[in-house]
Coordinates of C-alpha atoms and ligand atoms in Angstrom, one line a residue:
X20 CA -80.4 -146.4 -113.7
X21 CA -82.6 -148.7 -112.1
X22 CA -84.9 -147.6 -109.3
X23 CA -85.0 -148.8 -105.8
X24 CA -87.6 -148.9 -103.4
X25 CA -87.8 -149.1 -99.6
X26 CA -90.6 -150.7 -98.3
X27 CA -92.3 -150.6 -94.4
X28 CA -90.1 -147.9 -93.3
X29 CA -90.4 -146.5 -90.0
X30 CA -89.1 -141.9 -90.6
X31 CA -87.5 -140.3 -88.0
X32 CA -90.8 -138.4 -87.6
X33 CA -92.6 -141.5 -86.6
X34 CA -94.5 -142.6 -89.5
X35 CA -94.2 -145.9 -90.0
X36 CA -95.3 -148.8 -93.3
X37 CA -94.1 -146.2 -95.3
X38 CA -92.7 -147.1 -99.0
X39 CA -89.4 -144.5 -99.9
X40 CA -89.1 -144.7 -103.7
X41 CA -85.6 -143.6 -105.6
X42 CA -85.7 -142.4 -109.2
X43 CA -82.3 -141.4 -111.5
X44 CA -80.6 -140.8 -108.1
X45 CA -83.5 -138.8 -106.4
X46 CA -86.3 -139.2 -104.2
X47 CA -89.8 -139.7 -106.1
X48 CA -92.5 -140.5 -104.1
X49 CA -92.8 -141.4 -99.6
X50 CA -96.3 -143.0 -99.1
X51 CA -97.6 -145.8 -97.6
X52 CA -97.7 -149.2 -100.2
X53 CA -96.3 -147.8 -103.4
X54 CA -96.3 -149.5 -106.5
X55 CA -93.0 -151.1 -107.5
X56 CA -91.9 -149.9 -111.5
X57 CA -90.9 -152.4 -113.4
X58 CA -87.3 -154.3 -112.5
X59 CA -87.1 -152.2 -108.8
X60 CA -84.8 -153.5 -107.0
X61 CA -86.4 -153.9 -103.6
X62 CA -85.4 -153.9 -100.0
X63 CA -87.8 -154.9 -97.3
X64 CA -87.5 -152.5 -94.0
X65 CA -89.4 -154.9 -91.9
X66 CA -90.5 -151.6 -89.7
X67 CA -86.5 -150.9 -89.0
X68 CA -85.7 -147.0 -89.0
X69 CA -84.8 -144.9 -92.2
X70 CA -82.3 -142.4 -91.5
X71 CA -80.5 -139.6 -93.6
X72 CA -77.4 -140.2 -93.4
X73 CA -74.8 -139.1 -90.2
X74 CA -73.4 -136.2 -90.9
X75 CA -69.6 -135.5 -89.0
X76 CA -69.5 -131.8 -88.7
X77 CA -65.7 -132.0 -87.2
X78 CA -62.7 -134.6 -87.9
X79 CA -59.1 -134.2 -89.1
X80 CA -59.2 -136.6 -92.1
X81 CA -55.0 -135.6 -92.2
X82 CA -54.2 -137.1 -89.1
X83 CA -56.5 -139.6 -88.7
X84 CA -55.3 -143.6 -88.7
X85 CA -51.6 -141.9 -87.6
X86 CA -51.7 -143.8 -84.2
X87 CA -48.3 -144.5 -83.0
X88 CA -47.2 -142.8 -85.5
X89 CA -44.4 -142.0 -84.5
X90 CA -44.9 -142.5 -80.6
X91 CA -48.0 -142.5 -78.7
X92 CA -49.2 -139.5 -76.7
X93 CA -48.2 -140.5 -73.2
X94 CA -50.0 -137.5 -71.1
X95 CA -53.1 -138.0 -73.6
X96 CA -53.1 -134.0 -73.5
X97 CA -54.1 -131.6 -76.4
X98 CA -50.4 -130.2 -76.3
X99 CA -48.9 -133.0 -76.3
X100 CA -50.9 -134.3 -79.5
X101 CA -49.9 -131.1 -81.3
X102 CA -46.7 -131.2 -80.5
X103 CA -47.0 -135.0 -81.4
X104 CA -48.2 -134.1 -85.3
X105 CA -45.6 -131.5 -84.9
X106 CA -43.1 -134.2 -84.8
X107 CA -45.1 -136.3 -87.3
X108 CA -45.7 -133.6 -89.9
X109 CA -42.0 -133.6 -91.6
X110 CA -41.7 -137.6 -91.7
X111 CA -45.5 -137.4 -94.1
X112 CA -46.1 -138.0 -97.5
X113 CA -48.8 -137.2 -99.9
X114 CA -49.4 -140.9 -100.5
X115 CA -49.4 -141.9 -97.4
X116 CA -52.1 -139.2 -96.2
X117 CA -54.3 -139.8 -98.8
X118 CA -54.1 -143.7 -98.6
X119 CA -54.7 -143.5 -94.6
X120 CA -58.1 -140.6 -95.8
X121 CA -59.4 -143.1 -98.3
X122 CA -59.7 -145.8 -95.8
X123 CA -61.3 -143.9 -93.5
X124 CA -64.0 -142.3 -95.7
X125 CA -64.6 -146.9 -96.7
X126 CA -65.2 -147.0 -92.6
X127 CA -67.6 -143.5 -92.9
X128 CA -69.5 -145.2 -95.9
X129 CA -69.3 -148.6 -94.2
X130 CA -71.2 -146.6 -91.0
X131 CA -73.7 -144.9 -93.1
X132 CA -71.1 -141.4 -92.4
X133 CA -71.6 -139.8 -96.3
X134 CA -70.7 -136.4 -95.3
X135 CA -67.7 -135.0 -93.7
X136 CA -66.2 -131.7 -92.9
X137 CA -62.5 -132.2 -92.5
X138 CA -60.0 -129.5 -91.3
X139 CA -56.6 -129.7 -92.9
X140 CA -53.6 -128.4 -91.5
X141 CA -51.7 -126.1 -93.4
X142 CA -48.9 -125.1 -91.3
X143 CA -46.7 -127.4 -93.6
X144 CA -45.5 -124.6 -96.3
X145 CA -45.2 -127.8 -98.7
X146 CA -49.4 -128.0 -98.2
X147 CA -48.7 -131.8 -98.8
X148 CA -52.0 -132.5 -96.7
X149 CA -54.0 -130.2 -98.5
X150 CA -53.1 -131.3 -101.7
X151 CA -53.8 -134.9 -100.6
X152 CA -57.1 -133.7 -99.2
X153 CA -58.4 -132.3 -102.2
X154 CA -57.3 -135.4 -104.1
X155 CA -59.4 -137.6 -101.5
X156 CA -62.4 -135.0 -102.0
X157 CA -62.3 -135.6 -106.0
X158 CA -62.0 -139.3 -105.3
X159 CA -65.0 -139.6 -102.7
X160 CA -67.7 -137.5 -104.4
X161 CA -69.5 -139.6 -106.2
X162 CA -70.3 -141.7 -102.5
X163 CA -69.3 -138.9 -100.1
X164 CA -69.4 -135.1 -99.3
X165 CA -65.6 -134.1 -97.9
X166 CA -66.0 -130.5 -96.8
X167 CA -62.7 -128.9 -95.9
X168 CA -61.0 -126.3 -93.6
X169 CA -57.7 -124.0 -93.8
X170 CA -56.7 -124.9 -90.4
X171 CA -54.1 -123.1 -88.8
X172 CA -52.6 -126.1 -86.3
X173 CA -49.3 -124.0 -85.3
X174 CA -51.5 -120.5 -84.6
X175 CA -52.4 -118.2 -87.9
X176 CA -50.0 -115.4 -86.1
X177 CA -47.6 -117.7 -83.8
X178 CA -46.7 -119.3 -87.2
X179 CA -44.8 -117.0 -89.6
X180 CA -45.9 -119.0 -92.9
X181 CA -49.3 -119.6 -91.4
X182 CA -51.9 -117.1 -92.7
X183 CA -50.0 -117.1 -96.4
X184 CA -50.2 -120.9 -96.1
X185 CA -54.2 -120.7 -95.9
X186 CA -54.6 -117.9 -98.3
X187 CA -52.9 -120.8 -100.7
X188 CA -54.8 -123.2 -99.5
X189 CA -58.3 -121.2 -100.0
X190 CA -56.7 -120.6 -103.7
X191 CA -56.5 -124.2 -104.3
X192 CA -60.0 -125.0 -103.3
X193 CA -60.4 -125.4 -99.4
X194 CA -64.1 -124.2 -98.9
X195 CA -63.9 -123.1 -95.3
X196 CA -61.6 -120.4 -92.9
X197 CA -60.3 -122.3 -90.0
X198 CA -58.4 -120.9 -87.0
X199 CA -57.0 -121.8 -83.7
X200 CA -57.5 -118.2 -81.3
X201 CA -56.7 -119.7 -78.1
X202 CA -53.4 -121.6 -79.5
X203 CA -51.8 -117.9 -80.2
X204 CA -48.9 -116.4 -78.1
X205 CA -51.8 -114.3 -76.1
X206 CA -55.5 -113.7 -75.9
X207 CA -54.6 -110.3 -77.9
X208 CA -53.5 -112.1 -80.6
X209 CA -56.2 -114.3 -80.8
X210 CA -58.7 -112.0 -81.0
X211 CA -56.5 -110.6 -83.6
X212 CA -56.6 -113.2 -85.4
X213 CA -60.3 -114.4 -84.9
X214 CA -60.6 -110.9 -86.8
X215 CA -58.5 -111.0 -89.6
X216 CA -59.9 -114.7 -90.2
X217 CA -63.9 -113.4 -90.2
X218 CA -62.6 -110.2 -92.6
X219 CA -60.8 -113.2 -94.7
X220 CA -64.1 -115.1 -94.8
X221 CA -65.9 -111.8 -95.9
X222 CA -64.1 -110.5 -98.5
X223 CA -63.7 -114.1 -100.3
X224 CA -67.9 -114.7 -99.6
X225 CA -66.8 -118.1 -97.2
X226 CA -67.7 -119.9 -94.1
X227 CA -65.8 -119.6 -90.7
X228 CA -65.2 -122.4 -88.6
X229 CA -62.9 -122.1 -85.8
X230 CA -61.2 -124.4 -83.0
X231 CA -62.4 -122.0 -80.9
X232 CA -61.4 -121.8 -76.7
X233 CA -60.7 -125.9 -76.9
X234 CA -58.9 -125.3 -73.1
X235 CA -60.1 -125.5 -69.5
X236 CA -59.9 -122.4 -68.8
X237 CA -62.7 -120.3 -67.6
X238 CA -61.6 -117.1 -69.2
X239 CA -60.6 -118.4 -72.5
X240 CA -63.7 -116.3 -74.2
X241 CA -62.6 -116.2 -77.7
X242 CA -66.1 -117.3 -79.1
X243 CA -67.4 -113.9 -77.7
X244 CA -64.9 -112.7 -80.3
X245 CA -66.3 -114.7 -82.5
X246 CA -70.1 -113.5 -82.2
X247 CA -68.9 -110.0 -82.4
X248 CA -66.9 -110.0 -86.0
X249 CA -70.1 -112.5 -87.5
X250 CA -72.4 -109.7 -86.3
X251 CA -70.4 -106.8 -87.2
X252 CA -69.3 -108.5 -90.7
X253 CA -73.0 -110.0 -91.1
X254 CA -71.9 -113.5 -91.9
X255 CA -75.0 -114.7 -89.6
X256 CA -75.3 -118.4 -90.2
X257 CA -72.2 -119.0 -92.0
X258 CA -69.6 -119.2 -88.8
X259 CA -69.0 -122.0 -86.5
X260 CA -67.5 -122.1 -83.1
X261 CA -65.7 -125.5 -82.3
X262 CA -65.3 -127.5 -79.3
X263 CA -65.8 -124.1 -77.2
X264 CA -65.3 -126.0 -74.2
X265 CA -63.8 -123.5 -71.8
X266 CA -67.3 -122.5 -71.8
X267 CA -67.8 -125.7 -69.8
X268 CA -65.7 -123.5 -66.8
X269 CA -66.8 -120.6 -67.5
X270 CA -68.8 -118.2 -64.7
X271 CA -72.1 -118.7 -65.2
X272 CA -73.4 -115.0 -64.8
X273 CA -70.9 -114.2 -67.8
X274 CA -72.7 -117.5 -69.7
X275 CA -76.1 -115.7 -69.7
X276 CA -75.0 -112.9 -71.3
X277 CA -72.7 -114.8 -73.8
X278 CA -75.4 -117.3 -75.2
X279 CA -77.4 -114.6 -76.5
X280 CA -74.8 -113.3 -78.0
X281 CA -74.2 -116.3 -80.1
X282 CA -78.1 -116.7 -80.7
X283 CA -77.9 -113.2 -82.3
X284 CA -75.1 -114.0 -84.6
X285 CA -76.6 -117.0 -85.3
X286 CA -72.8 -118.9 -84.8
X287 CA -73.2 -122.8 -84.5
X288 CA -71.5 -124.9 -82.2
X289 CA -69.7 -127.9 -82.8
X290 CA -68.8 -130.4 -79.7
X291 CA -67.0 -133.0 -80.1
X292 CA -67.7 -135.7 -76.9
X293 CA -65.5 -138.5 -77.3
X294 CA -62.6 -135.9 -77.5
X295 CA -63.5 -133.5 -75.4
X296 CA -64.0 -135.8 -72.3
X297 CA -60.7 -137.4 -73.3
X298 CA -58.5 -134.6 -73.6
X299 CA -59.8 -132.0 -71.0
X300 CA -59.9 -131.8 -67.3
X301 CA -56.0 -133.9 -67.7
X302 CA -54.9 -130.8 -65.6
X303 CA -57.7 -130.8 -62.6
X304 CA -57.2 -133.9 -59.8
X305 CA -60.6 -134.6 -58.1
X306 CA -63.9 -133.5 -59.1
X307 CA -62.7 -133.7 -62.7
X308 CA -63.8 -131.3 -65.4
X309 CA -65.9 -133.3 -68.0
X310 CA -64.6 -130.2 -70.3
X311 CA -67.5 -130.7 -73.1
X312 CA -69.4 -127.5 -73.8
X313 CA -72.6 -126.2 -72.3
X314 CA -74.7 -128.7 -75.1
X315 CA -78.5 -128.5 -73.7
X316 CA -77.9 -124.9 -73.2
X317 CA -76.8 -124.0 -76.3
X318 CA -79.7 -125.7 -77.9
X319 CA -81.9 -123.6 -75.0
X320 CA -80.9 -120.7 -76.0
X321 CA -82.2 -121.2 -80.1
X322 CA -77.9 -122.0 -80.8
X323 CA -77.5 -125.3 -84.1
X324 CA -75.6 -127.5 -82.0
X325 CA -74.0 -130.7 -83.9
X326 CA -71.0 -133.0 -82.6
X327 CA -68.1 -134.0 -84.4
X328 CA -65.7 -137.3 -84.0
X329 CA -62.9 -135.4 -84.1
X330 CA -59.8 -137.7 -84.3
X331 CA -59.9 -141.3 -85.0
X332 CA -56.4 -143.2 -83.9
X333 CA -54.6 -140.3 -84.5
X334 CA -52.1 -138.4 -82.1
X335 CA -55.1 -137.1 -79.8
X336 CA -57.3 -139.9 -79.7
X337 CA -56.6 -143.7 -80.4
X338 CA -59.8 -145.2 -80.9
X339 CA -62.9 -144.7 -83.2
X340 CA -64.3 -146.6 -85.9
X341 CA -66.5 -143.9 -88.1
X342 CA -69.2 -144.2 -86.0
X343 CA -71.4 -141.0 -85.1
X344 CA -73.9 -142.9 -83.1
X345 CA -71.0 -143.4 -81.0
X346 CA -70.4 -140.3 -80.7
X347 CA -74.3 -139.4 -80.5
X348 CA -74.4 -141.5 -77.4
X349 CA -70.9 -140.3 -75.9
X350 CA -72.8 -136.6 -76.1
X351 CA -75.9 -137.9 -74.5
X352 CA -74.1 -139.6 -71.4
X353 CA -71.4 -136.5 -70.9
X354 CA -74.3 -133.6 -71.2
X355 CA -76.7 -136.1 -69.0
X356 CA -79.3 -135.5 -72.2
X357 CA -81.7 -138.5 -70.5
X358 CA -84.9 -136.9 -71.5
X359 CA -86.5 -138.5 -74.5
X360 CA -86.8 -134.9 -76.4
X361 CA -82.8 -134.5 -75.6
X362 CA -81.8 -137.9 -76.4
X363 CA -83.4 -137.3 -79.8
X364 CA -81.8 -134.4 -80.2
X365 CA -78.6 -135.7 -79.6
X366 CA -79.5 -137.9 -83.1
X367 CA -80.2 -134.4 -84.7
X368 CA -77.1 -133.8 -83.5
X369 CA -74.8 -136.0 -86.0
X370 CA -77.8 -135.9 -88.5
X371 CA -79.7 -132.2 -89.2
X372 CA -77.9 -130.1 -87.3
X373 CA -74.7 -131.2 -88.5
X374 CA -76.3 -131.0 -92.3
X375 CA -77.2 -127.4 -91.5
X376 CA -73.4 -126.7 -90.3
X377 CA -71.9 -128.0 -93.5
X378 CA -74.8 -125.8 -95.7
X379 CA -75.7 -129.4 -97.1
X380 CA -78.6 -128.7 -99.8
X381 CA -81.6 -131.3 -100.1
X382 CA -80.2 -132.8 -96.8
X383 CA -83.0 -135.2 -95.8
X384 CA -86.0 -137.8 -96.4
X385 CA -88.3 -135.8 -98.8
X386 CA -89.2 -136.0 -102.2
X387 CA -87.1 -134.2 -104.3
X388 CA -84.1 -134.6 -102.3
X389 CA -81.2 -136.6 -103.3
X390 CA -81.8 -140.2 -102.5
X391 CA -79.3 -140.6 -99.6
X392 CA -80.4 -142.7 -96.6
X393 CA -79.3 -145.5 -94.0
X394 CA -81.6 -148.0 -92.8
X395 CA -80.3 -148.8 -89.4
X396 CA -81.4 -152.3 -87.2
X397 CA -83.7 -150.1 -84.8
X398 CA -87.3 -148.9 -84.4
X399 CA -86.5 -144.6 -83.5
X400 CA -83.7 -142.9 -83.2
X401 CA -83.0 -143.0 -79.3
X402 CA -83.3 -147.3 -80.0
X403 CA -80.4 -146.2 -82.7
X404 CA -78.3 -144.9 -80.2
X405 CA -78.8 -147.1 -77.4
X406 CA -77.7 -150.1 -79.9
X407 CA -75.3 -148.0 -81.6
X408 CA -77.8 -150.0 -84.7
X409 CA -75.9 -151.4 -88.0
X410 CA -76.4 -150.0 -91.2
X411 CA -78.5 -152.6 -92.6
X412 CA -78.1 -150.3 -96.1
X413 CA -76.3 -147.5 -97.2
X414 CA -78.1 -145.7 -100.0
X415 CA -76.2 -142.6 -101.8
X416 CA -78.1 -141.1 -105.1
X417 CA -80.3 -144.3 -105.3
X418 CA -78.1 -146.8 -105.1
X419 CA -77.1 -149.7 -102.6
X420 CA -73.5 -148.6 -101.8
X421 CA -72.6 -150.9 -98.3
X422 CA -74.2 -153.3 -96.8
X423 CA -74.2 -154.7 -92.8
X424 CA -76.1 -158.2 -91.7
X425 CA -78.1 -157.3 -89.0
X426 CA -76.8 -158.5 -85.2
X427 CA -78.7 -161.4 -84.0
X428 CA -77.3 -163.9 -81.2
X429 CA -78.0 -167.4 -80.6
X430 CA -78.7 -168.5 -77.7
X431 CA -78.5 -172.2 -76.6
X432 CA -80.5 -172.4 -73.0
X433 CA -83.0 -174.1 -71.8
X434 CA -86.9 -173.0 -72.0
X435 CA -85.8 -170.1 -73.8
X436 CA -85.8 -168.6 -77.5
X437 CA -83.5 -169.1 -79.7
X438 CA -82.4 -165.9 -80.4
X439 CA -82.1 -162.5 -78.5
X440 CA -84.2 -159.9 -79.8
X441 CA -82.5 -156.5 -78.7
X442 CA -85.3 -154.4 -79.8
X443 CA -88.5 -153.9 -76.9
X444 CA -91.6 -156.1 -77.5
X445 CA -94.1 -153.5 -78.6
Ligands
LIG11 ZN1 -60.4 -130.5 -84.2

């Protein structure tokens, strides 16, 4: 295999003219003017920004590219986009989901997104979607890790078939427990169910990640639930908490003593921005609840935080393109995350943090590591987000696998340059 190096890199760390060299699919040497082996192939990085790869630590690769299928959501609710896929669910076939996921992972790789985790509905006792899923996952590894989730869409004890559905799913090769506590008949029952999920995960040695409280409501507190069974099982670090934006409404005196709670467990958090502003607060008038989750707390209080997409054109949302540094900057604007340190952390965000959710090993620029990078058209990571850069070059295992011609306008005026240059002068 023939070796490629990067040279004059900028790192996310800062350090810039640096030379990144890839070796049989790995990373051999970072240093400043590296010698090129024989027949390299070469890319010059002109100072622009090497990246690992975005990571999406939340999306529903079943649904997504379904818009209009076979309506629109009119009240662009939650309920009505479940009750929407509901509808949509009998009409599917296996073909059909897997040709919609494999065009969607070409947009991920197109936008330097070469790691996914995906939940997959199994409330469909033919597991048509989860079959087509694991088909997709086969079919994307060499270029792209799919991570998937048993997701419960109709409730785990709401639907009769449900929790048999995702014990067959887990037998067939899903990697992770998924659950839905605040979709159950009652907040009993999804505690209930938040339990017998974590015991699940326990017993068959796998990660949790739950929809977890995705509602307005202030006293939707199943992530407390959540803390308790990782504790009390000791899956610390294997269990996620997703969307958890009731905690957006929740009392703040109960927030102190909730964030702790998490930190102890060591439970990540997952928000999804471009969603969660979409699809919460439809039920308040004026002020309206921006419905997101408590993001620069959770990060306060020593909680992983990554975001997620979500849904792209699908029953809940109908726009997206694979971006994460569209979602990157929808977090930063919705949590006000204007400092420097926070708008670089909303990068971490859809990079590290999301890595560390999905238990990604050799995640990241160091030798060693799998040679996986993105060299986006910016100088830093907060330039990255502010341009929403393109991927110059995808790299995955060493090899060139997409490439995007960098944006650069002409401009015909008077007494003034030719083109526009959207970096600062520095
Ligand atoms: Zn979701």
């Amino acid at each position: 295999m023939r070796s490629l190096l990067v040279r004059n890199a900028t790192l996310i760390d800062g350090r810039s003219a640096i030379d990144v060299l890839a070796e049989a699919g790995r990373i051999a040497a970072i240093a400043p003017s590296l010698p090129a082996p024989d027949d390299a192939q070469i890319i010059d990085a002109q100072g622009q920004l090497l990246s690992p790869p975005f990571v999406d630590a939340h999306f529903h690769l079943d649904a997504t590219l379904s818009y209009g299928l076979p309506r629109v959501n009119a009240s662009g609710t939650l309920l009505e986009g479940i009750a929407l896929w509901g509808e949509l669910k009998p009409q599917l076939t296996q073909d059909a989901i897997v040709e919609r996921a494999m065009q969607y992972c070409d947009w991920a790789v197109a936008k330097g997104l070469l790691a996914i985790r995906s939940h997959v509905d199994v409330c469909d006792d033919r597991l048509l979607a989860v079959d087509a899923l694991l088909q997709v996952k086969q079919r994307v590894k060499p270029y792209l890790d799919l991570q998937l989730v048993a997701f419960p869409q109709d409730g785990l004890l709401r639907s009769p078939t449900a929790l048999a559905n995702l014990k067959r799913a887990l037998d067939r090769g899903v990697d992770v427990v998924g659950g839905i506590p605040h979709f159950e008949r009652t907040c009993a029952e999804g505690a209930e169910s938040v339990r017998i999920l974590c015991e699940l995960a326990a017993e068959r040695g796998l990660p949790v990640d739950m929809h977890c409280d995705e509602s307005d409501d202030p006293l939707s507190r199943h992530i407390e639930t959540l803390a308790f069974h990782t504790q009390r099982l000791g899956l610390h670090g294997r269990v996620t908490g997703s969307h958890l934006t009731s905690m957006h409404s929740m009392d703040n005196y109960y927030v102190s003593k909730l964030l702790p709670l998490m930190a102890e467990a060591q439970v990540h958090a997952v928000a999804n921005p471009l969603i969660n502003i979409s699809l919460q607060g439809r039920h308040d008038s004026y002020p309206k609840r921006r419905g997101m989750t408590r993001v620069p707390e959770l990060m306060a209080a020593g909680i992983n935080v990554g975001f997620g997409h979500d849904c792209v054109m699908d029953p809940w949302y109908s726009l997206g393109c694979a971006d994460m540094l569209e979602v990157a900057q929808m977090g930063l604007h919705v949590a006000q995350m204007t400092s420097p340190a926070q708008m670089r952390a909303c990068f971490d965000a859809v990079t590290v943090n999301s890595a560390r959710i999905l238990g990604l090993a050799g995640y990241g620029i160091a030798v060693g590591n799998p040679a996986d990078f993105v060299l986006l058209q910016a100088r830093d990571a907060v330039e990255a987000i502010r341009l929403r850069a393109p991927r110059l070059a995808v790299v995955r295992r060493g090899a060139v696998i997409a490439r995007t011609p960098a944006s650069v306008a002409t401009l015909q005026l008077p007494d003034r340059p030719d083109t526009v240059d959207w970096s600062l002068q520095r």
